[in-house]
């Protein structure tokens, strides 16, 4: 017998076999897919970290317990790469976030053609990191790149950019900021929209100038958004790989060897799968800890 | 008799009027100046963000020799091709087999979109509308996968793909990503918003679950479906790391990996070819983005995740 349930319930709950099978069928592809392609590899990664596995011959694995983790502890190169990645993240946060905020306020104005400016800032976001890296690689070229051409025209000395151990990482960071600032700006735009106009009006009545409203209304009310932006930027900084692979392959002199690239090398060049998995696990933990610390530090909840 | 500027006297009434006018004019002048400054700033910003792409496109029509010849000193020829030629594009398609890579990327992206939309909408529908025991726990487990970082699963995932016998198939490129927490999340949000009266009406007519799904839910969630399709398409088209690792068959390799393997940092590669290849990989995407921009923005904002 079919009964109709009205109001708050969702689809009528006919607990018959046909219904249940349909529900199961609808859910099956998703659950199966996530189990096979997400959960299983995650578990496998943890498990692999306890073994010595050669990429070319994975069946000949040997159980080594926590040896990989002990090796990691003493692996100076790994920790240097972590430090490098951390520097990468800090540089990005320090520059990208204020820049994105500035751009967001700039782009909010209702000027004709502001849509074009917005689209331009977003454009790098939708193109692949590969293409961006390839173009910037050529722009940075010491002899024929456009950056040096412009510098020389302005009478400034040529720069080695990606061929110099001291300039390579900053060069990649700069490019990365260029590409990602649109995303952070978008986050801030969404956040700015959440601040009611009336607050600004009240502030103006109280005599606050542009800077005053910014400092006492915009900034505090954006603290949640800023935290979100910070965490996202940190996580993506720690995932940097493609740009390094395309532009410098970790060089020159390992100056751009970031964490994920190091793991990649361990796994695919030195073919040590178990060790790479252990490193990946540790990297995950580090990123989680940093995210939690950030959340703690920025814990302010401003309400007017 | 000339009076010095500081000792000009006006009759009382005119004093206030002129002074007010003066202040008003200064105010207006300041406003105009600040507006001009802002416009200039915005133009500069716009230029800075699209300049590299323009350089890429223009350079793709220059021969490699010309690119090097005019790279310095800086003239108009550094930017615009003095002798526009499509030789680079021909080279890229004929010698580097780019047409194949283009097809591969397109094929994989389309499969990805169809697969993701199908799989995610089915389960999103259940999560949005059907109540059953343990649903919340299941949903939480699904959402948790969004936090699993790529670097940690990529190697075991590669081995799973091998064990499933999907080595060097197109499916290996898109199948692992078809069940996506992001997609389910997005679609569930949209489905929940659909008024229940529509479903109730369908139920009264005796519609089955699938019929409700097909005729009530899907048509009413079109914007979100488009958003998910676009975000997914772009993500698939732009992927690099996964195809690099999992696809060893050069004939099935995708466009981004193709471009990256053109580049060797120290030697002097065929720059013209690289620009042409990069343009082919990028310009269609930029156009697609420009047309469907608001859907992409919507997708990013609704999720907070980069597409």
PDB file of N, CA and C in Angstrom, chain A residues 129-207:
ATOM      1  N   UNK A 129      48.907  25.185 -14.662  1.00  0.00           N
ATOM      2  CA  UNK A 129      50.192  25.573 -14.082  1.00  0.00           C
ATOM      3  C   UNK A 129      51.304  25.279 -15.074  1.00  0.00           C
ATOM      4  N   UNK A 130      51.106  24.223 -15.851  1.00  0.00           N
ATOM      5  CA  UNK A 130      52.115  23.846 -16.836  1.00  0.00           C
ATOM      6  C   UNK A 130      52.355  24.968 -17.829  1.00  0.00           C
ATOM      7  N   UNK A 131      51.275  25.466 -18.426  1.00  0.00           N
ATOM      8  CA  UNK A 131      51.430  26.520 -19.422  1.00  0.00           C
ATOM      9  C   UNK A 131      52.032  27.773 -18.800  1.00  0.00           C
ATOM     10  N   UNK A 132      51.527  28.129 -17.623  1.00  0.00           N
ATOM     11  CA  UNK A 132      52.065  29.301 -16.940  1.00  0.00           C
ATOM     12  C   UNK A 132      53.559  29.115 -16.691  1.00  0.00           C
ATOM     13  N   UNK A 133      53.926  27.942 -16.217  1.00  0.00           N
ATOM     14  CA  UNK A 133      55.337  27.682 -15.935  1.00  0.00           C
ATOM     15  C   UNK A 133      56.164  27.759 -17.216  1.00  0.00           C
ATOM     16  N   UNK A 134      55.639  27.211 -18.300  1.00  0.00           N
ATOM     17  CA  UNK A 134      56.373  27.232 -19.566  1.00  0.00           C
ATOM     18  C   UNK A 134      56.583  28.669 -20.035  1.00  0.00           C
ATOM     19  N   UNK A 135      55.533  29.467 -19.997  1.00  0.00           N
ATOM     20  CA  UNK A 135      55.666  30.857 -20.451  1.00  0.00           C
ATOM     21  C   UNK A 135      56.633  31.628 -19.579  1.00  0.00           C
ATOM     22  N   UNK A 136      56.473  31.500 -18.270  1.00  0.00           N
ATOM     23  CA  UNK A 136      57.349  32.236 -17.362  1.00  0.00           C
ATOM     24  C   UNK A 136      58.786  31.743 -17.454  1.00  0.00           C
ATOM     25  N   UNK A 137      58.941  30.470 -17.736  1.00  0.00           N
ATOM     26  CA  UNK A 137      60.280  29.937 -17.933  1.00  0.00           C
ATOM     27  C   UNK A 137      60.987  30.711 -19.033  1.00  0.00           C
ATOM     28  N   UNK A 138      60.259  30.966 -20.112  1.00  0.00           N
ATOM     29  CA  UNK A 138      60.842  31.696 -21.220  1.00  0.00           C
ATOM     30  C   UNK A 138      60.974  33.183 -20.904  1.00  0.00           C
ATOM     31  N   UNK A 139      60.051  33.709 -20.150  1.00  0.00           N
ATOM     32  CA  UNK A 139      60.154  35.122 -19.791  1.00  0.00           C
ATOM     33  C   UNK A 139      61.369  35.366 -18.897  1.00  0.00           C
ATOM     34  N   UNK A 140      61.695  34.344 -18.109  1.00  0.00           N
ATOM     35  CA  UNK A 140      62.823  34.471 -17.194  1.00  0.00           C
ATOM     36  C   UNK A 140      64.166  34.155 -17.850  1.00  0.00           C
ATOM     37  N   UNK A 141      64.134  33.760 -19.101  1.00  0.00           N
ATOM     38  CA  UNK A 141      65.375  33.326 -19.745  1.00  0.00           C
ATOM     39  C   UNK A 141      66.409  34.431 -19.680  1.00  0.00           C
ATOM     40  N   UNK A 142      67.627  34.105 -19.223  1.00  0.00           N
ATOM     41  CA  UNK A 142      68.618  35.157 -19.003  1.00  0.00           C
ATOM     42  C   UNK A 142      69.002  35.928 -20.270  1.00  0.00           C
ATOM     43  N   UNK A 143      68.978  35.252 -21.428  1.00  0.00           N
ATOM     44  CA  UNK A 143      69.431  35.952 -22.634  1.00  0.00           C
ATOM     45  C   UNK A 143      68.296  36.467 -23.511  1.00  0.00           C
ATOM     46  N   UNK A 144      67.240  35.702 -23.588  1.00  0.00           N
ATOM     47  CA  UNK A 144      66.206  36.084 -24.542  1.00  0.00           C
ATOM     48  C   UNK A 144      64.860  36.353 -23.903  1.00  0.00           C
ATOM     49  N   UNK A 145      64.835  36.292 -22.588  1.00  0.00           N
ATOM     50  CA  UNK A 145      63.555  36.467 -21.934  1.00  0.00           C
ATOM     51  C   UNK A 145      63.149  37.928 -21.889  1.00  0.00           C
ATOM     52  N   UNK A 146      61.854  38.126 -21.774  1.00  0.00           N
ATOM     53  CA  UNK A 146      61.332  39.482 -21.832  1.00  0.00           C
ATOM     54  C   UNK A 146      61.679  40.276 -20.576  1.00  0.00           C
ATOM     55  N   UNK A 147      61.821  39.629 -19.457  1.00  0.00           N
ATOM     56  CA  UNK A 147      62.143  40.354 -18.227  1.00  0.00           C
ATOM     57  C   UNK A 147      63.494  41.030 -18.323  1.00  0.00           C
ATOM     58  N   UNK A 148      64.484  40.280 -18.753  1.00  0.00           N
ATOM     59  CA  UNK A 148      65.813  40.872 -18.885  1.00  0.00           C
ATOM     60  C   UNK A 148      65.851  41.929 -19.974  1.00  0.00           C
ATOM     61  N   UNK A 149      65.065  41.715 -21.018  1.00  0.00           N
ATOM     62  CA  UNK A 149      65.025  42.715 -22.089  1.00  0.00           C
ATOM     63  C   UNK A 149      64.510  44.040 -21.538  1.00  0.00           C
ATOM     64  N   UNK A 150      63.447  43.965 -20.772  1.00  0.00           N
ATOM     65  CA  UNK A 150      62.887  45.191 -20.202  1.00  0.00           C
ATOM     66  C   UNK A 150      63.848  45.811 -19.199  1.00  0.00           C
ATOM     67  N   UNK A 151      64.462  44.983 -18.364  1.00  0.00           N
ATOM     68  CA  UNK A 151      65.418  45.493 -17.371  1.00  0.00           C
ATOM     69  C   UNK A 151      66.560  46.238 -18.043  1.00  0.00           C
ATOM     70  N   UNK A 152      67.080  45.603 -19.091  1.00  0.00           N
ATOM     71  CA  UNK A 152      68.209  46.225 -19.779  1.00  0.00           C
ATOM     72  C   UNK A 152      67.801  47.526 -20.437  1.00  0.00           C
ATOM     73  N   UNK A 153      66.596  47.550 -20.974  1.00  0.00           N
ATOM     74  CA  UNK A 153      66.121  48.790 -21.584  1.00  0.00           C
ATOM     75  C   UNK A 153      66.038  49.903 -20.555  1.00  0.00           C
ATOM     76  N   UNK A 154      65.710  49.514 -19.327  1.00  0.00           N
ATOM     77  CA  UNK A 154      65.622  50.525 -18.277  1.00  0.00           C
ATOM     78  C   UNK A 154      66.983  50.845 -17.686  1.00  0.00           C
ATOM     79  N   UNK A 155      68.026  50.219 -18.248  1.00  0.00           N
ATOM     80  CA  UNK A 155      69.363  50.519 -17.765  1.00  0.00           C
ATOM     81  C   UNK A 155      69.777  49.699 -16.564  1.00  0.00           C
ATOM     82  N   UNK A 156      68.939  48.716 -16.194  1.00  0.00           N
ATOM     83  CA  UNK A 156      69.273  47.893 -15.039  1.00  0.00           C
ATOM     84  C   UNK A 156      70.023  46.644 -15.492  1.00  0.00           C
ATOM     85  N   UNK A 157      70.779  46.036 -14.579  1.00  0.00           N
ATOM     86  CA  UNK A 157      71.573  44.873 -14.994  1.00  0.00           C
ATOM     87  C   UNK A 157      70.700  43.646 -15.240  1.00  0.00           C
ATOM     88  N   UNK A 158      71.201  42.781 -16.116  1.00  0.00           N
ATOM     89  CA  UNK A 158      70.513  41.519 -16.357  1.00  0.00           C
ATOM     90  C   UNK A 158      70.538  40.657 -15.114  1.00  0.00           C
ATOM     91  N   UNK A 159      69.494  39.838 -14.971  1.00  0.00           N
ATOM     92  CA  UNK A 159      69.442  38.944 -13.821  1.00  0.00           C
ATOM     93  C   UNK A 159      69.505  37.490 -14.272  1.00  0.00           C
ATOM     94  N   UNK A 160      70.111  36.630 -13.482  1.00  0.00           N
ATOM     95  CA  UNK A 160      70.162  35.218 -13.859  1.00  0.00           C
ATOM     96  C   UNK A 160      68.854  34.476 -13.612  1.00  0.00           C
ATOM     97  N   UNK A 161      67.990  34.999 -12.774  1.00  0.00           N
ATOM     98  CA  UNK A 161      66.694  34.396 -12.471  1.00  0.00           C
ATOM     99  C   UNK A 161      66.799  32.909 -12.151  1.00  0.00           C
ATOM    100  N   UNK A 162      66.260  32.073 -13.054  1.00  0.00           N
ATOM    101  CA  UNK A 162      66.161  30.661 -12.719  1.00  0.00           C
ATOM    102  C   UNK A 162      67.498  29.934 -12.750  1.00  0.00           C
ATOM    103  N   UNK A 163      68.524  30.577 -13.257  1.00  0.00           N
ATOM    104  CA  UNK A 163      69.811  29.890 -13.291  1.00  0.00           C
ATOM    105  C   UNK A 163      70.644  30.191 -12.056  1.00  0.00           C
ATOM    106  N   UNK A 164      70.122  31.002 -11.171  1.00  0.00           N
ATOM    107  CA  UNK A 164      70.877  31.353  -9.966  1.00  0.00           C
ATOM    108  C   UNK A 164      70.256  30.715  -8.744  1.00  0.00           C
ATOM    109  N   UNK A 165      71.047  30.071  -7.906  1.00  0.00           N
ATOM    110  CA  UNK A 165      70.502  29.409  -6.713  1.00  0.00           C
ATOM    111  C   UNK A 165      69.800  30.376  -5.774  1.00  0.00           C
ATOM    112  N   UNK A 166      70.182  31.639  -5.811  1.00  0.00           N
ATOM    113  CA  UNK A 166      69.531  32.564  -4.881  1.00  0.00           C
ATOM    114  C   UNK A 166      68.275  33.181  -5.465  1.00  0.00           C
ATOM    115  N   UNK A 167      68.186  33.223  -6.800  1.00  0.00           N
ATOM    116  CA  UNK A 167      67.010  33.863  -7.391  1.00  0.00           C
ATOM    117  C   UNK A 167      65.940  32.905  -7.848  1.00  0.00           C
ATOM    118  N   UNK A 168      66.302  31.627  -7.991  1.00  0.00           N
ATOM    119  CA  UNK A 168      65.365  30.690  -8.605  1.00  0.00           C
ATOM    120  C   UNK A 168      64.080  30.546  -7.800  1.00  0.00           C
ATOM    121  N   UNK A 169      64.203  30.277  -6.516  1.00  0.00           N
ATOM    122  CA  UNK A 169      62.999  30.070  -5.709  1.00  0.00           C
ATOM    123  C   UNK A 169      62.133  31.327  -5.654  1.00  0.00           C
ATOM    124  N   UNK A 170      62.710  32.512  -5.378  1.00  0.00           N
ATOM    125  CA  UNK A 170      61.878  33.720  -5.421  1.00  0.00           C
ATOM    126  C   UNK A 170      61.192  33.908  -6.770  1.00  0.00           C
ATOM    127  N   UNK A 171      61.902  33.556  -7.837  1.00  0.00           N
ATOM    128  CA  UNK A 171      61.301  33.710  -9.152  1.00  0.00           C
ATOM    129  C   UNK A 171      60.054  32.834  -9.281  1.00  0.00           C
ATOM    130  N   UNK A 172      60.153  31.600  -8.787  1.00  0.00           N
ATOM    131  CA  UNK A 172      59.004  30.702  -8.862  1.00  0.00           C
ATOM    132  C   UNK A 172      57.890  31.188  -7.947  1.00  0.00           C
ATOM    133  N   UNK A 173      58.264  31.691  -6.783  1.00  0.00           N
ATOM    134  CA  UNK A 173      57.258  32.219  -5.862  1.00  0.00           C
ATOM    135  C   UNK A 173      56.501  33.374  -6.511  1.00  0.00           C
ATOM    136  N   UNK A 174      57.237  34.254  -7.159  1.00  0.00           N
ATOM    137  CA  UNK A 174      56.614  35.406  -7.797  1.00  0.00           C
ATOM    138  C   UNK A 174      55.598  34.961  -8.843  1.00  0.00           C
ATOM    139  N   UNK A 175      56.009  34.014  -9.648  1.00  0.00           N
ATOM    140  CA  UNK A 175      55.103  33.484 -10.663  1.00  0.00           C
ATOM    141  C   UNK A 175      53.868  32.863 -10.018  1.00  0.00           C
ATOM    142  N   UNK A 176      54.101  32.129  -8.937  1.00  0.00           N
ATOM    143  CA  UNK A 176      53.004  31.452  -8.272  1.00  0.00           C
ATOM    144  C   UNK A 176      52.016  32.459  -7.692  1.00  0.00           C
ATOM    145  N   UNK A 177      52.521  33.552  -7.170  1.00  0.00           N
ATOM    146  CA  UNK A 177      51.637  34.587  -6.642  1.00  0.00           C
ATOM    147  C   UNK A 177      50.805  35.170  -7.769  1.00  0.00           C
ATOM    148  N   UNK A 178      51.450  35.435  -8.891  1.00  0.00           N
ATOM    149  CA  UNK A 178      50.741  35.965 -10.052  1.00  0.00           C
ATOM    150  C   UNK A 178      49.584  35.071 -10.436  1.00  0.00           C
ATOM    151  N   UNK A 179      49.827  33.771 -10.387  1.00  0.00           N
ATOM    152  CA  UNK A 179      48.780  32.866 -10.833  1.00  0.00           C
ATOM    153  C   UNK A 179      47.645  32.722  -9.819  1.00  0.00           C
ATOM    154  N   UNK A 180      48.000  32.717  -8.529  1.00  0.00           N
ATOM    155  CA  UNK A 180      47.005  32.374  -7.528  1.00  0.00           C
ATOM    156  C   UNK A 180      46.285  33.540  -6.877  1.00  0.00           C
ATOM    157  N   UNK A 181      46.762  34.754  -7.112  1.00  0.00           N
ATOM    158  CA  UNK A 181      46.176  35.877  -6.383  1.00  0.00           C
ATOM    159  C   UNK A 181      44.689  36.043  -6.715  1.00  0.00           C
ATOM    160  N   UNK A 182      44.308  35.628  -7.942  1.00  0.00           N
ATOM    161  CA  UNK A 182      42.904  35.737  -8.316  1.00  0.00           C
ATOM    162  C   UNK A 182      42.000  34.917  -7.418  1.00  0.00           C
ATOM    163  N   UNK A 183      42.461  33.733  -7.069  1.00  0.00           N
ATOM    164  CA  UNK A 183      41.672  32.861  -6.218  1.00  0.00           C
ATOM    165  C   UNK A 183      41.494  33.481  -4.838  1.00  0.00           C
ATOM    166  N   UNK A 184      42.588  33.971  -4.280  1.00  0.00           N
ATOM    167  CA  UNK A 184      42.505  34.601  -2.958  1.00  0.00           C
ATOM    168  C   UNK A 184      41.631  35.852  -3.032  1.00  0.00           C
ATOM    169  N   UNK A 185      41.750  36.573  -4.139  1.00  0.00           N
ATOM    170  CA  UNK A 185      40.926  37.767  -4.295  1.00  0.00           C
ATOM    171  C   UNK A 185      39.450  37.393  -4.302  1.00  0.00           C
ATOM    172  N   UNK A 186      39.152  36.283  -4.935  1.00  0.00           N
ATOM    173  CA  UNK A 186      37.769  35.814  -4.983  1.00  0.00           C
ATOM    174  C   UNK A 186      37.244  35.530  -3.584  1.00  0.00           C
ATOM    175  N   UNK A 187      38.078  34.899  -2.778  1.00  0.00           N
ATOM    176  CA  UNK A 187      37.685  34.612  -1.400  1.00  0.00           C
ATOM    177  C   UNK A 187      37.395  35.905  -0.657  1.00  0.00           C
ATOM    178  N   UNK A 188      38.260  36.899  -0.863  1.00  0.00           N
ATOM    179  CA  UNK A 188      38.042  38.160  -0.175  1.00  0.00           C
ATOM    180  C   UNK A 188      36.808  38.888  -0.697  1.00  0.00           C
ATOM    181  N   UNK A 189      36.571  38.792  -1.987  1.00  0.00           N
ATOM    182  CA  UNK A 189      35.378  39.416  -2.548  1.00  0.00           C
ATOM    183  C   UNK A 189      34.131  38.852  -1.880  1.00  0.00           C
ATOM    184  N   UNK A 190      34.122  37.532  -1.745  1.00  0.00           N
ATOM    185  CA  UNK A 190      32.982  36.903  -1.087  1.00  0.00           C
ATOM    186  C   UNK A 190      32.875  37.389   0.349  1.00  0.00           C
ATOM    187  N   UNK A 191      34.011  37.522   1.016  1.00  0.00           N
ATOM    188  CA  UNK A 191      33.996  37.978   2.399  1.00  0.00           C
ATOM    189  C   UNK A 191      33.553  39.422   2.530  1.00  0.00           C
ATOM    190  N   UNK A 192      34.029  40.251   1.612  1.00  0.00           N
ATOM    191  CA  UNK A 192      33.673  41.666   1.671  1.00  0.00           C
ATOM    192  C   UNK A 192      32.179  41.858   1.473  1.00  0.00           C
ATOM    193  N   UNK A 193      31.597  40.999   0.664  1.00  0.00           N
ATOM    194  CA  UNK A 193      30.168  41.130   0.418  1.00  0.00           C
ATOM    195  C   UNK A 193      29.361  40.855   1.660  1.00  0.00           C
ATOM    196  N   UNK A 194      29.971  40.153   2.612  1.00  0.00           N
ATOM    197  CA  UNK A 194      29.241  39.834   3.826  1.00  0.00           C
ATOM    198  C   UNK A 194      29.214  40.960   4.838  1.00  0.00           C
ATOM    199  N   UNK A 195      29.898  42.057   4.536  1.00  0.00           N
ATOM    200  CA  UNK A 195      29.901  43.174   5.486  1.00  0.00           C
ATOM    201  C   UNK A 195      28.830  44.163   5.065  1.00  0.00           C
ATOM    202  N   UNK A 196      27.870  44.411   5.918  1.00  0.00           N
ATOM    203  CA  UNK A 196      26.761  45.281   5.528  1.00  0.00           C
ATOM    204  C   UNK A 196      27.199  46.720   5.300  1.00  0.00           C
ATOM    205  N   UNK A 197      26.587  47.335   4.304  1.00  0.00           N
ATOM    206  CA  UNK A 197      26.882  48.729   3.984  1.00  0.00           C
ATOM    207  C   UNK A 197      26.671  49.635   5.187  1.00  0.00           C
ATOM    208  N   UNK A 198      25.669  49.300   5.996  1.00  0.00           N
ATOM    209  CA  UNK A 198      25.287  50.163   7.111  1.00  0.00           C
ATOM    210  C   UNK A 198      26.436  50.384   8.081  1.00  0.00           C
ATOM    211  N   UNK A 199      27.303  49.392   8.200  1.00  0.00           N
ATOM    212  CA  UNK A 199      28.455  49.568   9.096  1.00  0.00           C
ATOM    213  C   UNK A 199      29.315  50.718   8.618  1.00  0.00           C
ATOM    214  N   UNK A 200      29.568  50.712   7.278  1.00  0.00           N
ATOM    215  CA  UNK A 200      30.404  51.768   6.734  1.00  0.00           C
ATOM    216  C   UNK A 200      29.733  53.121   6.871  1.00  0.00           C
ATOM    217  N   UNK A 201      28.423  53.125   6.662  1.00  0.00           N
ATOM    218  CA  UNK A 201      27.697  54.384   6.797  1.00  0.00           C
ATOM    219  C   UNK A 201      27.804  54.908   8.212  1.00  0.00           C
ATOM    220  N   UNK A 202      27.612  54.011   9.181  1.00  0.00           N
ATOM    221  CA  UNK A 202      27.710  54.433  10.573  1.00  0.00           C
ATOM    222  C   UNK A 202      29.094  54.984  10.875  1.00  0.00           C
ATOM    223  N   UNK A 203      30.099  54.321  10.323  1.00  0.00           N
ATOM    224  CA  UNK A 203      31.471  54.775  10.577  1.00  0.00           C
ATOM    225  C   UNK A 203      31.701  56.156   9.998  1.00  0.00           C
ATOM    226  N   UNK A 204      31.189  56.376   8.778  1.00  0.00           N
ATOM    227  CA  UNK A 204      31.385  57.693   8.160  1.00  0.00           C
ATOM    228  C   UNK A 204      30.708  58.777   8.984  1.00  0.00           C
ATOM    229  N   UNK A 205      29.541  58.442   9.510  1.00  0.00           N
ATOM    230  CA  UNK A 205      28.845  59.416  10.358  1.00  0.00           C
ATOM    231  C   UNK A 205      29.687  59.737  11.586  1.00  0.00           C
ATOM    232  N   UNK A 206      30.341  58.706  12.093  1.00  0.00           N
ATOM    233  CA  UNK A 206      31.193  58.930  13.255  1.00  0.00           C
ATOM    234  C   UNK A 206      32.499  59.616  12.902  1.00  0.00           C
ATOM    235  N   UNK A 207      32.686  59.904  11.600  1.00  0.00           N
ATOM    236  CA  UNK A 207      33.865  60.663  11.222  1.00  0.00           C
ATOM    237  C   UNK A 207      35.045  59.832  10.775  1.00  0.00           C
TER     238      UNK A 207
END
